[in-house]
């Protein structure tokens, strides 16, 4: 009976001892970077009873293996026991972002920022959570479809040449070839032929001596596909070489293609190191600039983008691409297409995981990186973009389905049109058969067409161009407007309705919103806006002569008002001349109080609004031919 009573206590002791054993073994595996084995031990420990420390360790091990859902479960359980702080709150926030849970991720980053105010990327992540909808605004710009590779469990970093695709792949793990970090197989470089419909055949490892017992890839091709730059684990024989932190770093190598189609003649990049990783190469079109990823000393955060030039005497020392590209996070997987650089980053304006960004070389500097948005990017890791020389077709990798897969990317050239209706500004009726001139401001080439009987017109436009549309019709004042396709990524029809004023000689038209300070005639900023519109009208009608007149109310002497109005009219005309209006088109007239539009003359009591009606600027056409 006594022995039976002791059984529960003995059982608890056994469970506690078992949990402690697995916790200790898991921590040992973590120190050896064997995260897959560590995860198994932590799971066994948690089966004996949950505690916050083991939950967080399990989440960390799963996070290292990119197991988003599993890690989230353990971080969420730890959060229930006590609020997460610092790095734990940051990690859980990233996991929530990776699942598209932006509203839940934001308070985690706020907490992390309170504990780590020096981490500038946290503030950017808070902003991304608040403005995540902006990532989806251009979603119709791209067409994306997965391209699964037969017999390959993970495929990434594709490079196309001809009808073939070179990529980094991992098969299902076996006990003889398993990475203790992830529990998955080591990566090799594969080649697959794509059919006319873009479907892959059966992938085969590349021929030659590039693939070895550990990781190979990603890679880049140069010299018309006869030179291969590739990433490889640091090993000797069949043994990984590890640094003081127990990390087996990556190195960059070069191989050439033999006549038999096999890769060989392997040489090591001169600036590899034993204590840092260097890899994920990209090569400029002329082969003289090599871009790569490295965590070598001198960077801005975790992994940075670097480059090295070869001017004929070998590769020069690497140069960091600087803070406009590199952040406190990771910048990886560069690709070069013309003057554009594409890369993946956990920093910048990020929607979760690694996002693909685009930047352009402008002179000696790179433009601000732009997030390519959905559907190129997702809440998971998106990386390893390759684009053809036209920039309209390519491939990239994404873990959005839970594992790394290659996706095909099509960027259709957007089609733009501008259409509008020309109408009479007085009665709103259509103006038929007006002459419409479309001018491309990039090359000043003109295209002309005639509006139809209902005043409708339409033109096709080129991408990234600014145009001027000039409309002319008999007995009407010509008018122009500007349209632009700069920055537009989606096919669209731009609307440009235009209203024409009837051309009537000597009929004054009041120009609104041109005001002057008391007793002054200099042009105020608000008046300049209206005068700029007038300048456009005058230059649209170069055969007409316009009188610009200024009028005052009755207050003040007749002479004073005449002098003041004349100064204001001349000031306005001088401004128009500076905007490019020919002086032959303009006449300045000051009429003082001689042409009141109401009964507010001397001796009559009027409201301020009635006086304002008399303080006005007018234009009128005084000649249908430019004066000489």
Coordinates of C-alpha atoms in Angstrom, one line a residue:
X1 CA 0.0 0.0 0.0
X2 CA 2.8 2.4 0.9
X3 CA 4.7 1.6 -2.3
X4 CA 1.5 2.3 -4.3
X5 CA 1.2 5.7 -2.6
X6 CA 4.8 6.6 -3.7
X7 CA 4.1 5.8 -7.3
X8 CA 2.8 9.3 -8.4
X9 CA 5.8 11.0 -6.8
X10 CA 8.2 8.6 -8.5
X11 CA 6.4 9.2 -11.8
X12 CA 6.7 12.9 -11.4
X13 CA 10.4 12.6 -10.6
X14 CA 10.9 10.4 -13.7
X15 CA 9.1 12.9 -15.9
X16 CA 11.1 15.8 -14.4
X17 CA 14.4 14.0 -14.9
X18 CA 13.4 13.1 -18.5
X19 CA 12.4 16.7 -19.3
X20 CA 15.7 18.0 -17.8
X21 CA 17.6 15.5 -19.9
X22 CA 16.0 16.6 -23.2
X23 CA 16.3 20.3 -22.3
X24 CA 20.0 19.8 -21.6
X25 CA 20.5 17.8 -24.8
X26 CA 18.6 20.4 -26.8
X27 CA 20.7 23.2 -25.5
X28 CA 23.8 21.3 -26.4
X29 CA 22.5 20.8 -29.9
X30 CA 21.7 24.5 -30.1
X31 CA 25.3 25.4 -29.3
X32 CA 26.4 23.0 -32.1
X33 CA 24.0 24.7 -34.5
X34 CA 22.2 21.3 -34.8
X35 CA 18.8 23.0 -34.7
X36 CA 16.8 20.0 -36.2
X37 CA 18.0 17.7 -33.4
X38 CA 17.5 20.4 -30.8
X39 CA 13.9 20.9 -31.8
X40 CA 13.3 17.2 -31.3
X41 CA 14.7 17.3 -27.8
X42 CA 12.7 20.4 -26.8
X43 CA 9.5 18.8 -28.1
X44 CA 10.1 15.8 -26.0
X45 CA 10.8 18.0 -23.0
X46 CA 7.6 19.9 -23.5
X47 CA 5.6 16.7 -23.6
X48 CA 6.5 16.3 -19.9
X49 CA 5.1 19.8 -19.2
X50 CA 5.3 23.3 -20.6
X51 CA 7.5 26.0 -19.2
X52 CA 8.3 29.4 -20.7
X53 CA 12.0 28.8 -21.2
X54 CA 11.6 25.5 -23.1
X55 CA 8.8 27.0 -25.2
X56 CA 11.1 29.9 -26.3
X57 CA 14.0 27.5 -27.0
X58 CA 11.8 25.3 -29.1
X59 CA 10.6 28.4 -31.0
X60 CA 14.1 29.6 -31.6
X61 CA 15.2 26.2 -33.0
X62 CA 12.2 26.2 -35.3
X63 CA 12.8 29.8 -36.4
X64 CA 16.4 28.9 -37.4
X65 CA 14.9 26.2 -39.6
X66 CA 12.3 28.6 -41.1
X67 CA 9.4 26.6 -39.6
X68 CA 7.1 29.6 -39.2
X69 CA 3.9 28.0 -38.0
X70 CA 5.6 25.7 -35.5
X71 CA 7.7 28.5 -34.1
X72 CA 4.7 30.7 -33.8
X73 CA 2.8 28.2 -31.7
X74 CA 5.6 28.0 -29.2
X75 CA 6.2 31.8 -29.1
X76 CA 2.4 32.3 -28.6
X77 CA 2.4 29.9 -25.7
X78 CA 5.3 31.6 -24.1
X79 CA 3.5 35.0 -24.5
X80 CA 0.5 33.6 -22.7
X81 CA 2.7 32.7 -19.7
X82 CA 4.4 36.2 -19.6
X83 CA 4.6 39.1 -22.1
X84 CA 7.5 38.7 -24.5
X85 CA 10.2 41.4 -24.5
X86 CA 13.3 42.5 -26.4
X87 CA 14.6 40.0 -28.9
X88 CA 11.8 37.5 -28.2
X89 CA 9.1 40.1 -28.9
X90 CA 11.0 41.0 -32.1
X91 CA 11.2 37.4 -33.2
X92 CA 7.5 36.8 -32.6
X93 CA 6.7 40.0 -34.4
X94 CA 8.6 38.7 -37.5
X95 CA 6.8 35.4 -37.3
X96 CA 3.4 37.1 -37.1
X97 CA 4.4 39.3 -40.1
X98 CA 5.3 36.1 -42.0
X99 CA 1.7 35.0 -41.6
X100 CA 0.2 38.3 -42.6
X101 CA -0.9 39.1 -39.1
X102 CA 0.3 42.8 -39.2
X103 CA -2.1 44.1 -36.6
X104 CA -0.9 41.5 -34.1
X105 CA 2.8 42.0 -35.0
X106 CA 2.8 45.8 -34.5
X107 CA 2.5 45.7 -30.7
X108 CA 5.3 43.1 -30.5
X109 CA 7.6 45.5 -32.4
X110 CA 6.6 48.4 -30.2
X111 CA 7.6 46.3 -27.2
X112 CA 10.9 45.3 -28.8
X113 CA 11.7 49.0 -29.7
X114 CA 11.2 50.0 -26.0
X115 CA 13.9 47.5 -25.0
X116 CA 16.1 48.0 -28.1
X117 CA 15.7 51.7 -29.2
X118 CA 19.0 51.5 -31.1
X119 CA 17.6 49.0 -33.6
X120 CA 16.5 51.3 -36.4
X121 CA 14.9 48.5 -38.4
X122 CA 12.2 48.0 -35.7
X123 CA 10.7 51.4 -36.4
X124 CA 10.6 50.5 -40.1
X125 CA 8.8 47.3 -39.3
X126 CA 6.2 49.2 -37.3
X127 CA 5.6 51.5 -40.3
X128 CA 5.3 48.4 -42.6
X129 CA 2.6 46.9 -40.3
X130 CA 0.7 50.2 -40.3
X131 CA 0.9 50.6 -44.1
X132 CA 0.9 47.0 -45.3
X133 CA -1.9 47.7 -47.8
X134 CA 0.5 49.7 -49.9
X135 CA 2.3 46.4 -50.8
X136 CA -0.8 45.3 -52.7
X137 CA -1.5 48.4 -54.8
X138 CA 0.3 47.2 -57.9
X139 CA -0.7 43.6 -57.7
X140 CA -2.0 43.5 -61.3
X141 CA 1.3 44.5 -62.7
X142 CA 2.9 41.0 -62.4
X143 CA 1.9 37.4 -63.4
X144 CA 3.3 34.7 -61.1
X145 CA 3.0 30.9 -61.2
X146 CA 4.9 28.2 -59.3
X147 CA 7.3 25.9 -61.3
X148 CA 7.7 22.7 -59.2
X149 CA 10.8 20.6 -59.9
X150 CA 10.4 16.9 -60.1
X151 CA 12.2 15.0 -57.3
X152 CA 13.4 18.3 -55.7
X153 CA 12.0 19.3 -52.3
X154 CA 13.5 22.8 -52.3
X155 CA 14.4 24.7 -55.4
X156 CA 15.7 28.3 -55.5
X157 CA 18.0 30.9 -57.1
X158 CA 17.2 30.1 -60.7
X159 CA 19.3 31.4 -63.6
X160 CA 18.0 30.9 -67.2
X161 CA 20.1 30.6 -70.3
X162 CA 18.7 29.4 -73.6
X163 CA 15.9 26.9 -72.9
X164 CA 17.6 25.6 -69.7
X165 CA 17.3 26.7 -66.1
X166 CA 20.2 26.4 -63.6
X167 CA 19.1 26.3 -60.0
X168 CA 20.0 25.3 -56.5
X169 CA 18.1 22.3 -55.3
X170 CA 17.8 20.0 -52.3
X171 CA 16.3 16.5 -52.4
X172 CA 14.6 14.7 -49.5
X173 CA 17.2 14.2 -46.8
X174 CA 18.9 10.9 -46.1
X175 CA 20.9 10.0 -43.1
X176 CA 24.0 9.9 -45.1
X177 CA 23.6 13.5 -46.4
X178 CA 21.8 15.6 -43.9
X179 CA 22.5 19.2 -42.7
X180 CA 22.3 19.2 -38.9
X181 CA 21.3 22.9 -39.0
X182 CA 18.0 22.2 -40.8
X183 CA 17.7 18.4 -40.9
X184 CA 17.5 18.7 -44.7
X185 CA 19.8 17.5 -47.5
X186 CA 22.7 19.5 -48.6
X187 CA 22.2 21.6 -51.7
X188 CA 23.5 20.9 -55.2
X189 CA 23.4 22.8 -58.5
X190 CA 20.9 21.3 -61.0
X191 CA 20.1 21.9 -64.7
X192 CA 16.7 21.4 -66.2
X193 CA 15.3 21.9 -69.8
X194 CA 12.1 24.0 -70.1
X195 CA 9.6 23.2 -72.9
X196 CA 7.9 25.7 -75.1
X197 CA 5.1 26.1 -72.5
X198 CA 7.6 26.9 -69.7
X199 CA 7.2 23.5 -68.0
X200 CA 10.4 21.8 -66.7
X201 CA 11.7 18.4 -67.6
X202 CA 13.6 16.2 -65.2
X203 CA 16.3 18.1 -63.3
X204 CA 19.8 16.6 -63.4
X205 CA 22.9 17.6 -61.3
X206 CA 25.3 19.7 -63.4
X207 CA 28.2 17.7 -64.8
X208 CA 31.7 18.0 -63.5
X209 CA 33.3 18.6 -60.1
X210 CA 31.4 21.5 -58.8
X211 CA 28.9 19.5 -56.7
X212 CA 30.5 18.0 -53.7
X213 CA 29.5 16.4 -50.4
X214 CA 28.1 19.6 -48.8
X215 CA 26.3 22.8 -50.0
X216 CA 26.8 24.2 -53.5
X217 CA 24.8 27.1 -54.7
X218 CA 23.5 29.7 -55.5
X219 CA 25.4 30.4 -58.7
X220 CA 25.7 33.0 -61.5
X221 CA 26.7 32.5 -65.2
X222 CA 29.1 34.8 -67.2
X223 CA 31.0 34.7 -70.4
X224 CA 27.9 33.6 -72.5
X225 CA 27.3 30.7 -70.1
X226 CA 30.9 29.3 -70.1
X227 CA 32.0 30.7 -66.7
X228 CA 30.2 29.8 -63.4
X229 CA 30.6 31.7 -60.1
X230 CA 29.1 29.6 -57.3
X231 CA 28.8 29.4 -53.6
X232 CA 30.2 26.4 -51.7
X233 CA 30.5 25.2 -48.1
X234 CA 34.0 25.6 -46.6
X235 CA 35.2 22.0 -46.4
X236 CA 38.3 19.9 -47.0
X237 CA 37.9 16.4 -48.3
X238 CA 34.7 15.2 -46.8
X239 CA 34.9 17.3 -43.6
X240 CA 33.3 20.7 -43.0
X241 CA 35.7 23.3 -41.7
X242 CA 34.2 25.4 -38.8
X243 CA 35.1 28.6 -37.2
X244 CA 35.3 29.4 -33.5
X245 CA 31.5 29.8 -33.3
X246 CA 31.1 26.3 -34.7
X247 CA 29.8 27.8 -38.0
X248 CA 30.8 26.3 -41.4
X249 CA 31.1 29.4 -43.5
X250 CA 30.4 29.7 -47.3
X251 CA 33.0 30.6 -49.9
X252 CA 32.8 31.8 -53.5
X253 CA 34.4 29.9 -56.4
X254 CA 34.8 30.1 -60.1
X255 CA 34.5 27.2 -62.6
X256 CA 34.7 27.0 -66.4
X257 CA 32.8 24.8 -68.9
X258 CA 34.8 22.2 -70.7
X259 CA 34.3 21.0 -74.2
X260 CA 32.6 17.9 -72.8
X261 CA 29.9 20.0 -71.1
X262 CA 31.4 19.4 -67.6
X263 CA 32.3 22.1 -65.1
X264 CA 35.8 22.1 -63.8
X265 CA 39.0 24.1 -63.4
X266 CA 37.7 25.4 -60.1
X267 CA 39.5 28.4 -58.5
X268 CA 38.7 30.2 -55.2
X269 CA 37.8 33.9 -55.0
X270 CA 40.8 35.8 -53.6
X271 CA 38.8 37.5 -50.8
X272 CA 37.1 34.5 -49.1
X273 CA 37.7 34.2 -45.4
X274 CA 37.6 31.5 -42.7
X275 CA 35.6 33.6 -40.2
X276 CA 32.9 34.9 -42.4
X277 CA 30.7 33.8 -45.3
X278 CA 30.9 35.1 -48.9
X279 CA 28.6 33.9 -51.7
X280 CA 25.4 34.4 -53.8
X281 CA 27.2 35.9 -56.7
X282 CA 25.9 38.1 -59.5
X283 CA 27.9 39.4 -62.5
X284 CA 27.5 42.5 -64.6
X285 CA 26.9 42.0 -68.3
X286 CA 30.5 43.0 -69.2
X287 CA 31.8 40.6 -66.6
X288 CA 33.9 43.2 -64.9
X289 CA 31.8 43.7 -61.7
X290 CA 31.0 40.9 -59.3
X291 CA 28.3 41.4 -56.7
X292 CA 27.9 39.1 -53.7
X293 CA 26.6 38.7 -50.2
X294 CA 28.9 38.6 -47.1
X295 CA 28.9 39.1 -43.4
X296 CA 32.6 40.1 -43.5
X297 CA 33.8 42.9 -41.2
X298 CA 33.0 46.5 -42.2
X299 CA 29.3 45.9 -42.9
X300 CA 26.2 47.7 -41.7
X301 CA 24.2 44.8 -40.1
X302 CA 23.9 41.1 -40.6
X303 CA 24.6 40.2 -44.2
X304 CA 25.5 43.0 -46.7
X305 CA 25.9 43.4 -50.4
X306 CA 29.4 44.0 -51.7
X307 CA 31.1 44.3 -55.0
X308 CA 34.5 43.8 -56.6
X309 CA 35.8 45.0 -59.9
X310 CA 38.1 43.3 -62.4
X311 CA 39.9 45.8 -64.6
X312 CA 42.1 43.2 -66.2
X313 CA 44.6 42.6 -63.4
X314 CA 42.4 40.5 -61.1
X315 CA 39.6 41.2 -58.7
X316 CA 40.0 44.3 -56.5
X317 CA 39.3 44.3 -52.8
X318 CA 35.5 44.2 -52.0
X319 CA 33.6 47.4 -51.5
X320 CA 30.5 47.6 -49.4
X321 CA 27.5 49.0 -51.3
X322 CA 26.7 51.4 -48.5
X323 CA 23.8 52.4 -46.3
X324 CA 21.5 53.3 -49.2
X325 CA 21.4 49.5 -50.0
X326 CA 22.5 47.8 -46.8
X327 CA 20.5 48.0 -43.5
X328 CA 20.9 46.7 -40.0
X329 CA 19.1 43.6 -41.3
X330 CA 20.2 41.2 -44.1
X331 CA 20.7 42.1 -47.8
X332 CA 21.2 39.0 -50.0
X333 CA 20.7 37.4 -53.4
X334 CA 21.8 40.2 -55.8
X335 CA 20.9 40.2 -59.5
X336 CA 22.0 42.7 -62.1
X337 CA 19.9 43.7 -65.2
X338 CA 21.3 46.7 -67.1
X339 CA 21.5 49.6 -64.7
X340 CA 19.1 47.8 -62.3
X341 CA 20.1 45.9 -59.2
X342 CA 17.6 43.5 -57.6
X343 CA 18.2 42.0 -54.2
X344 CA 16.4 40.6 -51.2
X345 CA 16.3 42.3 -47.8
X346 CA 14.8 41.8 -44.3
X347 CA 15.1 45.6 -43.9
X348 CA 13.8 48.6 -45.8
X349 CA 10.1 48.8 -46.3
X350 CA 9.4 45.1 -45.8
X351 CA 6.2 43.1 -45.9
X352 CA 7.6 40.0 -44.1
X353 CA 10.6 37.7 -44.4
X354 CA 12.9 38.5 -47.3
X355 CA 11.5 40.9 -49.8
X356 CA 12.8 41.6 -53.3
X357 CA 13.8 45.2 -54.0
X358 CA 14.7 47.1 -57.1
X359 CA 17.2 50.0 -57.3
X360 CA 18.8 51.8 -60.3
X361 CA 22.3 53.2 -60.8
X362 CA 21.9 57.0 -61.3
X363 CA 25.3 58.4 -62.1
X364 CA 27.5 57.2 -59.3
X365 CA 24.7 56.5 -56.8
X366 CA 22.0 53.9 -56.4
X367 CA 18.4 55.1 -56.2
X368 CA 16.3 54.4 -53.1
X369 CA 15.3 50.7 -53.2
X370 CA 11.7 50.1 -54.0
X371 CA 9.8 47.1 -52.7
X372 CA 8.4 45.2 -55.8
X373 CA 5.2 44.4 -53.8
X374 CA 2.7 41.6 -54.1
X375 CA 2.6 39.1 -55.9
X376 CA 6.4 39.1 -56.4
X377 CA 6.8 39.5 -52.6
X378 CA 4.8 37.7 -50.0
X379 CA 4.8 37.6 -46.2
X380 CA 7.4 34.8 -46.4
X381 CA 10.9 34.7 -48.0
X382 CA 11.1 35.9 -51.6
X383 CA 14.5 35.9 -53.1
X384 CA 16.9 34.8 -55.9
X385 CA 15.3 36.9 -58.8
X386 CA 16.5 36.4 -62.3
X387 CA 15.2 38.6 -65.2
X388 CA 16.0 38.5 -68.9
X389 CA 17.5 41.5 -70.7
X390 CA 14.1 42.9 -71.5
X391 CA 13.0 42.9 -67.9
X392 CA 9.7 41.3 -68.8
X393 CA 10.3 37.6 -68.0
X394 CA 12.1 35.8 -65.3
X395 CA 12.1 33.5 -62.3
X396 CA 12.4 33.9 -58.6
X397 CA 12.2 31.8 -55.4
X398 CA 9.6 31.9 -52.6
X399 CA 8.8 30.0 -49.5
X400 CA 5.1 31.3 -49.6
X401 CA 3.8 27.7 -49.8
X402 CA 5.9 26.5 -46.8
X403 CA 9.0 25.4 -48.7
X404 CA 11.3 27.1 -51.2
X405 CA 9.9 26.8 -54.8
X406 CA 10.8 28.5 -58.1
X407 CA 8.2 30.7 -59.5
X408 CA 7.9 32.1 -63.1
X409 CA 7.5 35.9 -63.3
X410 CA 5.9 37.6 -66.3
X411 CA 5.9 41.4 -66.4
X412 CA 3.7 42.4 -69.3
X413 CA 4.6 45.7 -71.0
X414 CA 1.7 48.0 -69.9
X415 CA -0.4 49.6 -72.5
X416 CA -1.6 53.2 -72.0
X417 CA -4.1 55.3 -73.8
X418 CA -5.4 58.8 -73.2
X419 CA -8.9 59.7 -74.2
X420 CA -11.2 62.7 -73.6
X421 CA -14.1 64.8 -74.8
X422 CA -13.7 68.4 -76.0
X423 CA -16.6 70.7 -75.0
X424 CA -17.6 74.3 -75.0
X425 CA -16.8 76.0 -71.6
X426 CA -19.9 78.2 -71.9
X427 CA -22.6 75.7 -72.6
X428 CA -21.0 72.3 -72.1
X429 CA -21.8 71.1 -75.6
X430 CA -19.3 69.0 -77.5
X431 CA -16.9 70.7 -79.9
X432 CA -16.8 68.6 -83.0
X433 CA -13.8 67.9 -85.3
X434 CA -11.2 69.9 -83.3
X435 CA -7.6 69.3 -84.2
X436 CA -5.8 67.4 -81.4
X437 CA -1.9 67.3 -81.3
X438 CA -0.1 64.9 -79.0
X439 CA 3.5 65.9 -78.3
X440 CA 6.0 63.4 -76.7
X441 CA 8.1 65.7 -74.6
X442 CA 11.0 63.2 -74.6
X443 CA 11.7 63.5 -78.4
X444 CA 9.3 66.4 -79.3
X445 CA 7.6 64.1 -81.9
X446 CA 4.0 65.1 -82.7
X447 CA 1.0 63.0 -83.6
X448 CA -2.2 64.7 -84.8
X449 CA -5.7 63.6 -85.1
X450 CA -9.2 65.1 -85.4
X451 CA -11.9 64.6 -82.7
X452 CA -15.1 63.0 -83.9
X453 CA -18.5 64.6 -84.2
X454 CA -19.1 64.2 -80.5
X455 CA -15.7 65.8 -79.6
X456 CA -14.1 62.5 -78.6
X457 CA -10.4 61.7 -79.2
X458 CA -8.0 59.0 -78.2
X459 CA -4.2 58.3 -78.5
X460 CA -1.9 55.4 -77.5
X461 CA 0.9 56.4 -75.1
X462 CA 4.3 54.9 -74.4
X463 CA 5.4 53.9 -70.8
X464 CA 7.4 56.4 -68.7
X465 CA 6.7 59.4 -70.9
X466 CA 5.3 62.9 -70.5
X467 CA 3.0 64.3 -73.1
X468 CA 1.4 67.6 -74.0
X469 CA -2.1 67.6 -75.6
X470 CA -3.0 70.7 -77.6
X471 CA -6.6 71.2 -78.8
X472 CA -7.4 73.8 -81.5
X473 CA -10.7 74.7 -83.1
X474 CA -12.0 77.6 -85.2
X475 CA -13.5 80.4 -83.2
X476 CA -12.2 78.9 -79.9
X477 CA -9.2 79.6 -77.7
X478 CA -6.7 76.8 -78.0
X479 CA -5.9 74.9 -74.8
X480 CA -3.4 72.3 -73.8
X481 CA -3.0 69.9 -70.9
X482 CA -0.2 67.5 -69.7
X483 CA -0.5 63.8 -69.2
X484 CA 2.2 61.4 -67.9
X485 CA 2.7 57.6 -67.8
X486 CA 5.9 57.9 -65.6
X487 CA 5.8 55.4 -62.8
X488 CA 2.6 53.7 -64.0
X489 CA 3.0 49.9 -64.0
X490 CA -0.5 48.9 -64.9
X491 CA -2.2 49.3 -68.2
X492 CA -4.7 52.1 -68.0
X493 CA -6.7 54.7 -69.9
X494 CA -5.9 58.2 -68.8
X495 CA -8.9 60.6 -69.0
X496 CA -8.2 64.1 -70.3
X497 CA -11.5 66.1 -70.9
X498 CA -10.8 69.6 -72.3
X499 CA -13.1 72.6 -72.3
X500 CA -12.5 75.4 -74.8
X501 CA -13.5 79.0 -74.4
X502 CA -15.1 80.8 -77.4
X503 CA -12.9 83.3 -79.0
X504 CA -14.6 86.7 -78.8
X505 CA -12.6 89.9 -79.6
X506 CA -12.7 92.7 -77.0
X507 CA -14.8 90.6 -74.5
X508 CA -13.1 90.8 -71.1
X509 CA -12.7 87.6 -69.0
X510 CA -12.2 87.9 -65.3
X511 CA -9.3 85.9 -64.1
X512 CA -10.1 84.7 -60.5
X513 CA -7.7 84.3 -57.6
X514 CA -5.2 87.0 -58.6
X515 CA -4.8 89.1 -55.5
X516 CA -2.3 91.7 -54.3
X517 CA -1.3 92.9 -50.9
X518 CA -2.5 96.3 -49.9
X519 CA -0.8 99.1 -51.7
X520 CA 1.6 96.6 -53.5
X521 CA 1.9 95.1 -56.9
X522 CA 4.4 92.3 -56.5
X523 CA 3.2 88.8 -57.5
X524 CA 2.1 86.6 -54.5
X525 CA 2.6 82.8 -54.7
X526 CA -1.2 82.2 -54.9
X527 CA -1.4 84.7 -57.8
X528 CA 1.6 83.0 -59.5
X529 CA -0.4 79.7 -59.8
X530 CA -3.1 81.5 -61.8
X531 CA -0.7 83.4 -63.9
X532 CA 1.1 80.1 -64.8
X533 CA -2.2 78.9 -66.2
X534 CA -2.6 82.1 -68.2
X535 CA 0.9 81.7 -69.6
X536 CA -0.1 78.3 -70.9
X537 CA -3.2 79.7 -72.5
X538 CA -1.2 82.5 -74.2
X539 CA 1.5 80.2 -75.5
X540 CA -1.2 77.8 -76.8
X541 CA -2.5 80.7 -78.9
X542 CA 0.6 82.3 -80.4
X543 CA -1.3 84.1 -83.1
X544 CA -3.4 86.1 -80.6
X545 CA -2.7 89.4 -78.8
X546 CA -4.0 89.7 -75.3
X547 CA -4.6 92.7 -73.1
X548 CA -4.1 92.0 -69.4
X549 CA -5.8 94.7 -67.3
X550 CA -5.9 95.5 -63.6
X551 CA -8.8 97.3 -61.9
X552 CA -9.3 98.8 -58.5
X553 CA -12.3 99.8 -56.4
X554 CA -13.3 103.4 -55.9
X555 CA -11.5 104.0 -52.6
X556 CA -8.5 106.3 -52.9
X557 CA -7.9 109.1 -55.5
X558 CA -8.5 108.5 -59.2
X559 CA -4.8 109.1 -59.9
X560 CA -3.6 106.9 -57.2
X561 CA -5.8 104.0 -58.3
X562 CA -4.7 104.5 -61.9
X563 CA -1.0 104.4 -61.1
X564 CA -1.5 101.4 -58.8
X565 CA -3.5 99.4 -61.3
X566 CA -1.0 100.1 -64.0
X567 CA 1.9 98.9 -61.8
X568 CA -0.1 95.7 -61.1
X569 CA -0.8 95.0 -64.7
X570 CA 2.8 95.6 -65.7
X571 CA 4.0 93.3 -62.8
X572 CA 1.7 90.5 -64.1
X573 CA 2.9 90.9 -67.7
X574 CA 6.5 90.9 -66.6
X575 CA 5.9 87.7 -64.7
X576 CA 4.3 86.1 -67.8
X577 CA 7.3 87.2 -69.9
X578 CA 9.6 85.4 -67.5
X579 CA 7.5 82.3 -68.1
X580 CA 8.2 82.4 -71.8
X581 CA 5.3 84.3 -73.3
X582 CA 6.5 86.4 -76.2
X583 CA 6.2 90.1 -75.5
X584 CA 4.4 90.6 -78.9
X585 CA 1.4 88.8 -77.4
X586 CA 0.9 91.0 -74.3
X587 CA -0.4 94.5 -73.5
X588 CA -0.6 95.7 -70.0
X589 CA -3.3 98.2 -69.0
X590 CA -4.2 99.8 -65.7
X591 CA -7.7 101.2 -65.6
X592 CA -7.9 102.2 -62.0
X593 CA -11.5 102.8 -60.9
X594 CA -12.7 103.9 -64.4
X595 CA -14.5 100.6 -65.2
X596 CA -16.5 99.6 -62.2
X597 CA -18.8 96.6 -62.7
X598 CA -21.4 97.7 -60.1
X599 CA -22.7 100.9 -58.6
X600 CA -20.0 101.2 -55.9
X601 CA -18.6 104.6 -57.0
X602 CA -17.4 107.5 -54.9
X603 CA -19.9 108.4 -52.2
X604 CA -21.9 105.1 -52.3
X605 CA -21.8 102.9 -49.2
X606 CA -20.9 99.3 -50.3
X607 CA -20.0 96.0 -48.6
X608 CA -16.4 94.7 -48.8
X609 CA -17.7 91.9 -51.1
X610 CA -19.0 94.5 -53.5
X611 CA -15.7 96.4 -53.5
X612 CA -13.9 93.1 -54.2
X613 CA -15.9 92.6 -57.4
X614 CA -14.3 95.8 -58.7
X615 CA -10.8 94.8 -57.7
X616 CA -10.1 92.4 -60.5
X617 CA -7.7 91.2 -63.2
X618 CA -9.1 90.7 -66.7
X619 CA -7.8 89.4 -70.0
X620 CA -9.3 89.9 -73.5
X621 CA -8.2 89.2 -77.0
X622 CA -7.6 92.5 -78.8
X623 CA -6.1 91.2 -82.0
X624 CA -6.3 88.0 -84.0
X625 CA -2.8 88.5 -85.4
X626 CA 0.3 89.1 -83.4
X627 CA 1.3 92.7 -83.5
X628 CA 4.7 93.6 -85.0

